[in-house]
CSV table of C-alpha atoms in Angstrom, one decimal:
chain,number,residue,atom,x,y,z
A,1,UNK,CA,50.1,155.9,10.5
A,2,UNK,CA,49.7,157.9,7.2
A,3,UNK,CA,47.5,157.2,4.4
A,4,UNK,CA,48.5,157.8,0.9
A,5,UNK,CA,46.6,157.5,-2.5
A,6,UNK,CA,48.0,157.1,-5.7
A,7,UNK,CA,45.7,157.8,-8.8
A,8,UNK,CA,47.0,157.0,-12.2
A,9,UNK,CA,45.6,158.1,-15.8
A,10,UNK,CA,47.2,155.4,-17.8
A,11,UNK,CA,46.8,154.8,-21.7
A,12,UNK,CA,43.8,152.3,-21.0
A,13,UNK,CA,43.0,152.8,-17.5
A,14,UNK,CA,42.0,154.7,-14.4
A,15,UNK,CA,43.7,153.4,-11.3
A,16,UNK,CA,43.2,154.0,-7.5
A,17,UNK,CA,45.7,152.6,-5.0
A,18,UNK,CA,45.5,153.4,-1.2
A,19,UNK,CA,48.3,152.6,1.0
A,20,UNK,CA,49.0,152.6,4.6
A,21,UNK,CA,52.3,154.3,5.3
A,22,UNK,CA,54.3,154.0,8.6
A,23,UNK,CA,58.0,154.4,9.3
A,24,UNK,CA,59.0,154.1,5.6
A,25,UNK,CA,57.1,150.8,5.1
A,26,UNK,CA,53.9,150.5,3.2
A,27,UNK,CA,50.8,148.1,2.8
A,28,UNK,CA,48.3,148.4,-0.1
A,29,UNK,CA,45.0,148.2,1.3
A,30,UNK,CA,42.6,149.3,-1.5
A,31,UNK,CA,43.0,149.1,-5.5
A,32,UNK,CA,40.6,150.0,-7.9
A,33,UNK,CA,40.8,149.8,-11.8
A,34,UNK,CA,38.4,151.1,-14.5
A,35,UNK,CA,39.1,151.1,-18.2
A,36,UNK,CA,39.5,154.3,-20.0
A,37,UNK,CA,40.0,154.5,-23.7
A,38,UNK,CA,42.6,157.5,-23.7
A,39,UNK,CA,45.2,155.7,-26.0
A,40,UNK,CA,42.4,155.1,-28.7
A,41,UNK,CA,41.1,158.5,-28.7
A,42,UNK,CA,44.3,160.1,-29.0
A,43,UNK,CA,45.5,157.6,-31.6
A,44,UNK,CA,42.7,158.0,-33.9
A,45,UNK,CA,41.8,162.0,-33.4
A,46,UNK,CA,44.7,163.5,-31.2
A,47,UNK,CA,41.7,164.5,-29.0
A,48,UNK,CA,39.8,163.1,-26.1
A,49,UNK,CA,36.2,162.3,-27.0
A,50,UNK,CA,33.4,163.8,-24.6
A,51,UNK,CA,32.3,160.5,-23.6
A,52,UNK,CA,35.8,159.6,-22.7
A,53,UNK,CA,36.0,162.8,-20.7
A,54,UNK,CA,32.7,162.1,-18.9
A,55,UNK,CA,33.5,158.5,-18.0
A,56,UNK,CA,37.0,159.6,-16.5
A,57,UNK,CA,35.8,162.5,-14.6
A,58,UNK,CA,32.9,160.4,-13.2
A,59,UNK,CA,35.2,157.7,-12.0
A,60,UNK,CA,37.6,160.4,-10.5
A,61,UNK,CA,34.6,161.7,-8.4
A,62,UNK,CA,34.0,158.3,-7.1
A,63,UNK,CA,37.6,157.8,-6.2
A,64,UNK,CA,37.5,161.2,-4.7
A,65,UNK,CA,34.7,160.0,-2.1
A,66,UNK,CA,36.7,156.8,-1.5
A,67,UNK,CA,39.8,158.9,-0.6
A,68,UNK,CA,37.8,161.1,1.6
A,69,UNK,CA,35.8,158.2,3.4
A,70,UNK,CA,39.5,156.2,3.7
A,71,UNK,CA,40.9,159.0,5.8
A,72,UNK,CA,43.7,159.7,3.2
A,73,UNK,CA,45.8,163.0,3.8
A,74,UNK,CA,48.0,162.6,0.8
A,75,UNK,CA,47.0,162.2,-2.8
A,76,UNK,CA,49.7,161.6,-5.4
A,77,UNK,CA,48.1,162.0,-9.0
A,78,UNK,CA,50.0,161.1,-12.3
A,79,UNK,CA,49.0,161.1,-15.8
A,80,UNK,CA,50.8,159.4,-18.9
A,81,UNK,CA,52.6,161.6,-21.0
A,82,UNK,CA,50.6,160.3,-23.9
A,83,UNK,CA,48.0,162.8,-22.9
A,84,UNK,CA,50.1,165.8,-23.8
A,85,UNK,CA,49.3,164.9,-27.5
A,86,UNK,CA,45.6,165.5,-26.8
A,87,UNK,CA,44.7,169.0,-28.2
A,88,UNK,CA,42.0,169.4,-25.7
A,89,UNK,CA,44.2,168.1,-22.6
A,90,UNK,CA,44.1,171.5,-20.8
A,91,UNK,CA,40.4,171.7,-20.9
A,92,UNK,CA,40.4,167.9,-19.7
A,93,UNK,CA,42.4,168.5,-16.8
A,94,UNK,CA,40.6,171.7,-15.8
A,95,UNK,CA,37.2,169.8,-15.9
A,96,UNK,CA,38.8,167.2,-13.6
A,97,UNK,CA,40.4,169.8,-11.3
A,98,UNK,CA,36.8,171.7,-11.1
A,99,UNK,CA,34.9,168.4,-10.1
A,100,UNK,CA,37.2,166.5,-7.8
A,101,UNK,CA,40.0,169.2,-6.8
A,102,UNK,CA,42.7,166.8,-7.9
A,103,UNK,CA,45.9,168.3,-9.7
A,104,UNK,CA,47.7,165.6,-12.1
A,105,UNK,CA,51.5,165.6,-13.0
A,106,UNK,CA,52.5,164.0,-16.2
A,107,UNK,CA,55.3,161.1,-15.7
A,108,UNK,CA,58.1,161.4,-18.4
A,109,UNK,CA,60.1,158.8,-19.7
A,110,UNK,CA,62.9,159.7,-17.1
A,111,UNK,CA,60.5,159.2,-14.2
A,112,UNK,CA,59.2,156.1,-15.7
A,113,UNK,CA,62.5,154.3,-15.6
A,114,UNK,CA,63.3,155.7,-12.0
A,115,UNK,CA,60.1,154.3,-10.9
A,116,UNK,CA,60.4,151.0,-12.7
A,117,UNK,CA,64.1,150.6,-11.4
A,118,UNK,CA,63.1,151.5,-8.0
A,119,UNK,CA,60.5,149.1,-8.0
A,120,UNK,CA,62.6,146.2,-9.6
A,121,UNK,CA,65.5,146.3,-7.4
A,122,UNK,CA,62.9,146.2,-4.4
A,123,UNK,CA,61.6,142.9,-5.7
A,124,UNK,CA,64.4,141.1,-7.2
A,125,UNK,CA,67.5,140.7,-5.1
A,126,UNK,CA,70.2,141.5,-7.9
A,127,UNK,CA,72.6,144.3,-8.2
A,128,UNK,CA,73.5,144.0,-11.8
A,129,UNK,CA,71.4,143.4,-15.0
A,130,UNK,CA,68.9,144.9,-17.5
A,131,UNK,CA,65.3,145.7,-17.0
A,132,UNK,CA,62.9,145.2,-19.9
A,133,UNK,CA,59.8,146.9,-19.2
A,134,UNK,CA,56.9,146.7,-21.8
A,135,UNK,CA,54.4,149.5,-21.0
A,136,UNK,CA,51.2,149.9,-23.1
A,137,UNK,CA,52.8,152.4,-25.5
A,138,UNK,CA,56.4,152.3,-25.2
A,139,UNK,CA,59.4,149.6,-24.2
A,140,UNK,CA,61.8,150.5,-21.7
A,141,UNK,CA,65.5,148.7,-21.6
A,142,UNK,CA,67.3,150.0,-18.5
A,143,UNK,CA,70.8,148.9,-17.7
A,144,UNK,CA,71.9,149.0,-14.0
A,145,UNK,CA,75.0,148.1,-11.8
A,146,UNK,CA,75.5,148.2,-8.3
A,147,UNK,CA,72.1,149.6,-7.5
A,148,UNK,CA,72.4,152.5,-9.8
A,149,UNK,CA,71.1,152.9,-13.4
A,150,UNK,CA,73.7,153.1,-16.1
A,151,UNK,CA,71.4,154.3,-18.8
A,152,UNK,CA,68.2,153.6,-20.7
A,153,UNK,CA,66.6,153.1,-24.2
A,154,UNK,CA,63.1,154.2,-25.1
A,155,UNK,CA,61.5,152.2,-27.8
A,156,UNK,CA,58.1,154.2,-29.1
A,157,UNK,CA,56.1,151.1,-29.0
A,158,UNK,CA,54.1,149.0,-26.5
A,159,UNK,CA,51.7,146.2,-26.2
A,160,UNK,CA,48.7,148.7,-27.5
A,161,UNK,CA,50.2,150.5,-30.3
A,162,UNK,CA,52.5,148.2,-31.8
A,163,UNK,CA,49.3,146.6,-33.9
A,164,UNK,CA,49.7,149.4,-36.2
A,165,UNK,CA,52.8,148.0,-37.6
A,166,UNK,CA,51.6,144.7,-38.5
A,167,UNK,CA,48.7,142.2,-38.1
A,168,UNK,CA,50.3,139.4,-36.9
A,169,UNK,CA,52.6,138.0,-34.7
A,170,UNK,CA,55.6,137.6,-37.4
A,171,UNK,CA,55.1,141.0,-38.7
A,172,UNK,CA,55.1,142.7,-35.1
A,173,UNK,CA,58.2,140.8,-34.0
A,174,UNK,CA,60.1,141.7,-37.2
A,175,UNK,CA,59.3,145.2,-36.7
A,176,UNK,CA,60.7,145.2,-33.2
A,177,UNK,CA,64.0,143.4,-34.2
A,178,UNK,CA,64.3,146.1,-37.0
A,179,UNK,CA,63.6,148.8,-34.3
A,180,UNK,CA,66.5,147.4,-32.1
A,181,UNK,CA,69.0,147.4,-35.0
A,182,UNK,CA,71.8,150.1,-34.5
A,183,UNK,CA,71.0,150.6,-30.8
A,184,UNK,CA,74.2,150.9,-29.0
A,185,UNK,CA,72.8,149.0,-25.8
A,186,UNK,CA,75.9,147.2,-24.5
A,187,UNK,CA,74.0,144.5,-22.7
A,188,UNK,CA,75.7,141.4,-21.6
A,189,UNK,CA,74.0,138.1,-22.1
A,190,UNK,CA,75.4,136.8,-18.8
A,191,UNK,CA,73.5,139.3,-16.8
A,192,UNK,CA,70.2,139.0,-15.2
A,193,UNK,CA,67.3,140.0,-17.4
A,194,UNK,CA,64.5,141.3,-15.6
A,195,UNK,CA,61.1,141.2,-17.5
A,196,UNK,CA,58.4,143.6,-16.3
A,197,UNK,CA,55.1,144.9,-17.4
A,198,UNK,CA,51.8,142.9,-18.1
A,199,UNK,CA,53.0,141.0,-21.0
A,200,UNK,CA,56.0,139.3,-19.1
A,201,UNK,CA,53.6,138.5,-16.2
A,202,UNK,CA,51.2,136.7,-19.0
A,203,UNK,CA,54.3,135.0,-20.3
A,204,UNK,CA,54.9,133.7,-16.9
A,205,UNK,CA,51.4,132.5,-16.2
A,206,UNK,CA,51.1,130.9,-19.7
A,207,UNK,CA,54.7,129.3,-19.0
A,208,UNK,CA,53.8,127.7,-15.6
A,209,UNK,CA,50.9,126.1,-17.2
A,210,UNK,CA,52.8,124.7,-19.9
A,211,UNK,CA,55.5,123.6,-17.7
A,212,UNK,CA,53.4,122.3,-15.2
A,213,UNK,CA,54.9,124.4,-12.4
A,214,UNK,CA,53.1,123.8,-9.2
A,215,UNK,CA,53.6,127.5,-7.8
A,216,UNK,CA,51.2,130.4,-8.8
A,217,UNK,CA,53.3,133.1,-7.8
A,218,UNK,CA,54.4,135.9,-10.6
A,219,UNK,CA,57.4,137.6,-9.0
A,220,UNK,CA,60.9,135.8,-9.6
A,221,UNK,CA,59.8,133.2,-11.8
A,222,UNK,CA,62.5,132.5,-14.4
A,223,UNK,CA,61.6,132.0,-18.1
A,224,UNK,CA,63.9,130.0,-20.1
A,225,UNK,CA,64.7,130.8,-23.8
A,226,UNK,CA,63.2,127.5,-24.9
A,227,UNK,CA,60.2,128.0,-22.5
A,228,UNK,CA,59.6,131.3,-23.9
A,229,UNK,CA,59.2,129.9,-27.2
A,230,UNK,CA,56.9,127.0,-26.0
A,231,UNK,CA,54.7,129.8,-25.0
A,232,UNK,CA,54.9,131.7,-28.1
A,233,UNK,CA,54.2,128.4,-30.2
A,234,UNK,CA,51.2,127.6,-28.2
A,235,UNK,CA,49.5,131.3,-28.3
A,236,UNK,CA,50.3,131.1,-32.0
A,237,UNK,CA,47.8,128.3,-32.2
A,238,UNK,CA,45.0,129.7,-30.7
A,239,UNK,CA,42.3,131.7,-32.1
A,240,UNK,CA,40.6,135.1,-30.7
A,241,UNK,CA,38.1,132.9,-28.7
A,242,UNK,CA,40.2,130.5,-27.3
A,243,UNK,CA,42.8,133.2,-26.0
A,244,UNK,CA,40.0,134.9,-23.9
A,245,UNK,CA,39.5,131.4,-22.3
A,246,UNK,CA,43.0,131.4,-21.1
A,247,UNK,CA,42.6,131.9,-17.3
A,248,UNK,CA,44.6,134.3,-15.4
A,249,UNK,CA,45.7,136.9,-17.9
A,250,UNK,CA,46.4,140.3,-17.3
A,251,UNK,CA,44.5,141.3,-20.4
A,252,UNK,CA,42.2,138.9,-22.1
A,253,UNK,CA,42.1,140.9,-25.5
A,254,UNK,CA,43.8,138.5,-28.1
A,255,UNK,CA,45.6,141.3,-29.9
A,256,UNK,CA,47.1,142.8,-26.5
A,257,UNK,CA,48.6,139.2,-25.6
A,258,UNK,CA,49.8,138.3,-28.9
A,259,UNK,CA,51.6,141.9,-29.1
A,260,UNK,CA,53.0,141.8,-26.1
A,261,UNK,CA,54.4,138.3,-26.6
A,262,UNK,CA,55.8,139.6,-30.2
A,263,UNK,CA,57.8,142.5,-28.3
A,264,UNK,CA,59.2,139.8,-25.7
A,265,UNK,CA,60.3,137.3,-28.2
A,266,UNK,CA,62.1,140.1,-30.5
A,267,UNK,CA,63.7,141.0,-27.2
A,268,UNK,CA,64.8,137.7,-26.5
A,269,UNK,CA,66.2,137.0,-29.9
A,270,UNK,CA,67.8,140.5,-30.5
A,271,UNK,CA,69.5,140.8,-27.2
A,272,UNK,CA,70.5,137.3,-26.5
A,273,UNK,CA,68.4,136.7,-23.6
A,274,UNK,CA,68.7,133.1,-22.3
A,275,UNK,CA,66.5,133.4,-19.6
A,276,UNK,CA,64.5,136.4,-18.1
A,277,UNK,CA,63.1,136.6,-14.4
A,278,UNK,CA,59.7,137.8,-14.4
A,279,UNK,CA,59.0,140.9,-11.9
A,280,UNK,CA,55.8,142.4,-10.9
A,281,UNK,CA,57.4,145.7,-10.8
A,282,UNK,CA,55.3,148.6,-11.7
A,283,UNK,CA,55.4,152.6,-11.9
A,284,UNK,CA,53.1,152.8,-9.1
A,285,UNK,CA,55.5,150.6,-6.8
A,286,UNK,CA,58.2,153.1,-7.7
A,287,UNK,CA,56.0,156.0,-6.7
A,288,UNK,CA,55.1,154.8,-3.5
A,289,UNK,CA,58.6,153.9,-2.5
A,290,UNK,CA,60.2,157.2,-3.6
A,291,UNK,CA,57.8,159.2,-1.3
A,292,UNK,CA,58.0,157.1,1.6
A,293,UNK,CA,61.4,155.7,2.0
A,294,UNK,CA,64.2,158.3,2.9
A,295,UNK,CA,67.1,156.3,2.3
A,296,UNK,CA,66.6,153.5,-0.6
A,297,UNK,CA,70.2,152.5,-0.6
A,298,UNK,CA,69.9,151.1,3.0
A,299,UNK,CA,67.0,149.1,2.2
A,300,UNK,CA,69.0,147.5,-0.8
A,301,UNK,CA,71.6,146.2,1.6
A,302,UNK,CA,69.0,143.7,3.0
A,303,UNK,CA,66.2,143.2,0.6
A,304,UNK,CA,64.8,140.2,2.4
A,305,UNK,CA,64.9,141.8,5.9
A,306,UNK,CA,63.5,145.0,4.7
A,307,UNK,CA,60.6,142.8,3.2
A,308,UNK,CA,60.2,141.3,6.8
A,309,UNK,CA,59.9,144.6,8.2
A,310,UNK,CA,57.4,145.9,5.7
A,311,UNK,CA,55.1,143.1,6.7
A,312,UNK,CA,55.6,143.4,10.4
A,313,UNK,CA,55.2,146.8,10.7
A,314,UNK,CA,51.4,146.6,10.4
A,315,UNK,CA,51.2,143.5,12.4
A,316,UNK,CA,53.8,143.1,15.3
A,317,UNK,CA,53.3,144.3,18.8
A,318,UNK,CA,55.8,145.4,21.6
A,319,UNK,CA,56.1,141.6,22.4
A,320,UNK,CA,57.1,140.7,18.9
A,321,UNK,CA,60.2,138.4,18.9
A,322,UNK,CA,60.4,137.5,15.3
A,323,UNK,CA,63.9,139.2,14.7
A,324,UNK,CA,65.2,137.5,17.9
A,325,UNK,CA,63.8,134.3,16.7
A,326,UNK,CA,65.6,134.6,13.1
A,327,UNK,CA,69.0,135.7,14.8
A,328,UNK,CA,68.7,132.8,17.3
A,329,UNK,CA,67.9,130.3,14.4
A,330,UNK,CA,71.3,131.7,13.0
A,331,UNK,CA,73.3,131.0,15.9
A,332,UNK,CA,71.8,127.3,16.3
A,333,UNK,CA,72.5,126.6,12.5
A,334,UNK,CA,76.1,127.6,13.0
A,335,UNK,CA,76.5,125.8,16.4
A,336,UNK,CA,75.0,122.5,15.1
A,337,UNK,CA,76.6,122.5,11.6
A,338,UNK,CA,78.6,119.5,12.7
A,339,UNK,CA,75.4,117.6,13.2
A,340,UNK,CA,72.9,118.9,10.5
A,341,UNK,CA,75.8,119.1,7.9
A,342,UNK,CA,73.6,121.4,5.5
A,343,UNK,CA,75.3,124.0,3.2
A,344,UNK,CA,74.8,128.0,3.9
A,345,UNK,CA,72.2,127.9,0.7
A,346,UNK,CA,69.5,126.8,3.3
A,347,UNK,CA,69.9,129.9,5.8
A,348,UNK,CA,67.8,131.9,3.7
A,349,UNK,CA,64.6,129.9,3.7
A,350,UNK,CA,65.4,128.9,7.4
A,351,UNK,CA,65.4,132.7,8.0
A,352,UNK,CA,62.2,133.2,6.2
A,353,UNK,CA,60.6,130.4,8.3
A,354,UNK,CA,62.2,131.7,11.5
A,355,UNK,CA,61.0,135.3,11.1
A,356,UNK,CA,57.5,134.5,10.1
A,357,UNK,CA,57.5,131.4,12.7
A,358,UNK,CA,54.0,132.8,13.9
A,359,UNK,CA,52.6,134.1,10.8
A,360,UNK,CA,49.8,131.5,10.8
A,361,UNK,CA,48.4,132.9,14.2
A,362,UNK,CA,46.7,135.7,12.0
A,363,UNK,CA,44.4,132.8,10.7
A,364,UNK,CA,44.2,130.7,13.9
A,365,UNK,CA,46.3,130.2,17.0
A,366,UNK,CA,45.5,126.5,16.9
A,367,UNK,CA,47.8,124.9,14.6
A,368,UNK,CA,49.5,127.9,13.6
A,369,UNK,CA,52.6,126.3,12.2
A,370,UNK,CA,50.4,124.7,9.5
A,371,UNK,CA,48.4,127.9,8.7
A,372,UNK,CA,52.0,129.5,8.6
A,373,UNK,CA,52.7,127.4,5.4
A,374,UNK,CA,49.9,129.4,3.3
A,375,UNK,CA,50.7,132.8,5.1
A,376,UNK,CA,54.5,132.9,3.8
A,377,UNK,CA,53.7,131.4,0.3
A,378,UNK,CA,51.4,134.1,-0.2
A,379,UNK,CA,53.3,136.9,1.9
A,380,UNK,CA,54.8,138.6,-1.1
A,381,UNK,CA,58.2,138.5,0.6
A,382,UNK,CA,60.8,139.8,-1.8
A,383,UNK,CA,64.7,139.1,-1.8
A,384,UNK,CA,63.8,135.3,-2.0
A,385,UNK,CA,63.7,132.8,-4.9
A,386,UNK,CA,60.4,131.1,-5.4
A,387,UNK,CA,61.8,127.7,-4.2
A,388,UNK,CA,63.4,129.2,-1.1
A,389,UNK,CA,60.1,130.7,-0.2
A,390,UNK,CA,58.4,127.5,-0.6
A,391,UNK,CA,60.8,125.9,1.5
A,392,UNK,CA,60.7,128.5,4.2
A,393,UNK,CA,57.1,127.3,4.2
A,394,UNK,CA,57.7,124.0,4.9
A,395,UNK,CA,60.2,124.6,7.4
A,396,UNK,CA,57.5,126.9,9.3
A,397,UNK,CA,55.1,123.7,9.0
A,398,UNK,CA,57.8,121.5,10.3
A,399,UNK,CA,57.9,123.2,13.8
A,400,UNK,CA,55.6,120.7,14.2
A,401,UNK,CA,56.0,117.4,13.0
A,402,UNK,CA,52.5,116.3,13.4
A,403,UNK,CA,51.4,119.3,10.9
A,404,UNK,CA,53.9,118.3,8.3
A,405,UNK,CA,51.9,116.9,5.1
A,406,UNK,CA,54.2,114.4,2.9
A,407,UNK,CA,51.4,114.5,0.4
A,408,UNK,CA,51.5,118.4,0.2
A,409,UNK,CA,55.2,118.2,-0.1
A,410,UNK,CA,54.8,115.5,-3.2
A,411,UNK,CA,52.8,118.3,-4.9
A,412,UNK,CA,55.9,120.2,-5.3
A,413,UNK,CA,58.4,117.2,-5.4
A,414,UNK,CA,59.8,118.4,-8.8
A,415,UNK,CA,61.1,121.7,-7.3
A,416,UNK,CA,63.1,119.9,-4.3
A,417,UNK,CA,65.7,117.3,-3.7
A,418,UNK,CA,65.9,114.6,-1.6
A,419,UNK,CA,68.3,116.6,0.7
A,420,UNK,CA,65.7,119.4,0.9
A,421,UNK,CA,63.1,117.2,2.6
A,422,UNK,CA,65.7,116.2,5.3
A,423,UNK,CA,66.8,119.8,5.5
A,424,UNK,CA,63.2,121.1,6.0
A,425,UNK,CA,62.6,118.5,8.9
A,426,UNK,CA,66.0,119.4,10.6
A,427,UNK,CA,65.6,123.1,10.2
A,428,UNK,CA,62.0,123.0,11.5
A,429,UNK,CA,63.4,121.8,14.9
A,430,UNK,CA,65.9,124.5,15.0
A,431,UNK,CA,63.3,127.3,14.3
A,432,UNK,CA,61.2,125.8,17.1
A,433,UNK,CA,64.0,125.6,19.5
A,434,UNK,CA,64.7,129.1,18.6
A,435,UNK,CA,61.2,130.2,19.5
A,436,UNK,CA,61.5,128.0,22.8
A,437,UNK,CA,64.9,130.1,23.6
A,438,UNK,CA,62.8,133.3,23.3
A,439,UNK,CA,59.7,131.9,25.3
A,440,UNK,CA,59.7,134.8,27.9
A,441,UNK,CA,59.6,137.1,25.1
A,442,UNK,CA,62.5,139.0,26.4
A,443,UNK,CA,66.1,138.7,25.6
A,444,UNK,CA,67.0,136.2,28.3
A,445,UNK,CA,69.5,134.1,26.0
A,446,UNK,CA,72.0,136.1,24.1
A,447,UNK,CA,74.0,133.4,22.8
A,448,UNK,CA,74.2,129.5,22.7
A,449,UNK,CA,77.3,127.3,23.0
A,450,UNK,CA,77.1,123.6,21.7
A,451,UNK,CA,79.2,120.7,23.1
A,452,UNK,CA,78.8,116.9,21.6
A,453,UNK,CA,79.4,114.3,24.1
A,454,UNK,CA,78.9,110.8,22.6
A,455,UNK,CA,74.9,110.6,22.0
A,456,UNK,CA,74.4,113.7,23.6
A,457,UNK,CA,74.3,117.7,22.7
A,458,UNK,CA,74.8,119.9,25.6
A,459,UNK,CA,73.6,123.4,24.8
A,460,UNK,CA,75.2,126.0,27.2
A,461,UNK,CA,72.9,129.1,27.3
A,462,UNK,CA,74.6,132.5,27.7
A,463,UNK,CA,71.8,134.6,29.3
A,464,UNK,CA,71.1,138.0,30.9
A,465,UNK,CA,68.6,136.6,33.5
A,466,UNK,CA,66.9,133.4,34.6
A,467,UNK,CA,66.4,130.9,31.8
A,468,UNK,CA,64.4,128.5,33.6
A,469,UNK,CA,61.4,129.1,31.3
A,470,UNK,CA,63.4,129.0,28.4
A,471,UNK,CA,65.1,125.8,29.2
A,472,UNK,CA,61.9,124.2,30.3
A,473,UNK,CA,60.5,125.2,26.8
A,474,UNK,CA,63.5,124.1,25.0
A,475,UNK,CA,63.0,120.7,26.4
A,476,UNK,CA,60.0,120.1,24.9
A,477,UNK,CA,61.9,120.1,21.6
A,478,UNK,CA,64.0,117.4,22.9
A,479,UNK,CA,61.7,114.5,21.4
A,480,UNK,CA,61.9,116.0,17.7
A,481,UNK,CA,65.8,116.9,18.1
A,482,UNK,CA,66.3,113.1,19.1
A,483,UNK,CA,64.2,112.0,15.9
A,484,UNK,CA,65.6,113.9,13.2
A,485,UNK,CA,69.4,114.6,14.7
A,486,UNK,CA,69.6,111.3,16.4
A,487,UNK,CA,71.2,113.1,19.5
A,488,UNK,CA,69.8,113.6,22.9
A,489,UNK,CA,69.3,117.3,23.5
A,490,UNK,CA,70.2,118.9,27.1
A,491,UNK,CA,70.0,122.5,27.8
A,492,UNK,CA,72.0,124.1,31.0
């Protein structure tokens, strides 16, 4: 296993991220962020002040110690291109290198676009659309189709520096709309719009509070035009002190929140955005992806499967059966279709539950199905909608009918239909049966053929060796099967 550190000198912060990397998969294991006044210094004097330099060098010396203690062998150090405007930037980087031995590379606009694109399409399962990324000093509009970028536009303002163009929301919004006039973006309002950067995450978090949305997940949260307007109207009524009391924001400075929402509001209006899906994509994610994955296109072919692999790369052992359970659940779903009568839209949440069926064991082996609910919900899986992720968590819980919590289900009832509850219970039984048919942790059962005879279902197992243990474990599911499928189960 390799350890990789990414150090970022951004417009307003110094950031250290340490990853475990193995077989093209990564896991964030440490993250440190410290404030820095780079953009303020450059904006005011085109010069980094001695105090700023001293603070940054001191932080980087600490980061260097953390890196050495963590056993990191590869360091990727990047700096915002804004630093090129500092008249003393050469001396600044020489002082950094002399004190830490760390050399930095500048990230230009083309590299920002590449990294944001890579990060976005590895978090949102969509092959065509436009990415709206609001950074501290620039705003990027990136059009993509069939997993490749078609073009991009860089607007020279972001949530940090747009305050120069007006002291209130309406003035900033008007400036952005004027800046977009005459731009040949060729955007289709029917395409998916993906919003990334701190302002969009803030938009999503406030929108969820206004809309009484029960999930506290950022990635893949859709914000409609009407909901965006409600957020704007809400924030415009708050004074500085009240904005600071809004919990969970990426930035608690009132001017940053207001300026970011002004840019978003202008983008919605000028580009005809009916709905934008919030993404937690970042330049940092794009950098780690491009430095660890040899074939990015292969990863795109099954984003959810790749996300499974990334999680299990650092948790599975030689006896792991997660993939076989997921495949067997898929076989059972097809074979039992005439009985469960569920549409294929339920395959993805079932796949989540089946692949992650034992994720709760990392909390406690006892009642692991119950703990799996929270493990899945907080897994960070990509390539799946928030509703399907939540439904997958309930399906995992429904492996044990005793652990199903109806009051917990009611907490999320506004996201579900009556059919979803029926589906979760039935699919929980299917996942439980798929686990049982892999009880030996060897591929004993390779396929299943089902026959329906009156009030019974006969499952004929296609096997590679003696299936006695699989049949014994499978028959333990017969009670739940009878309860939810109204048929007797027989394995032969």
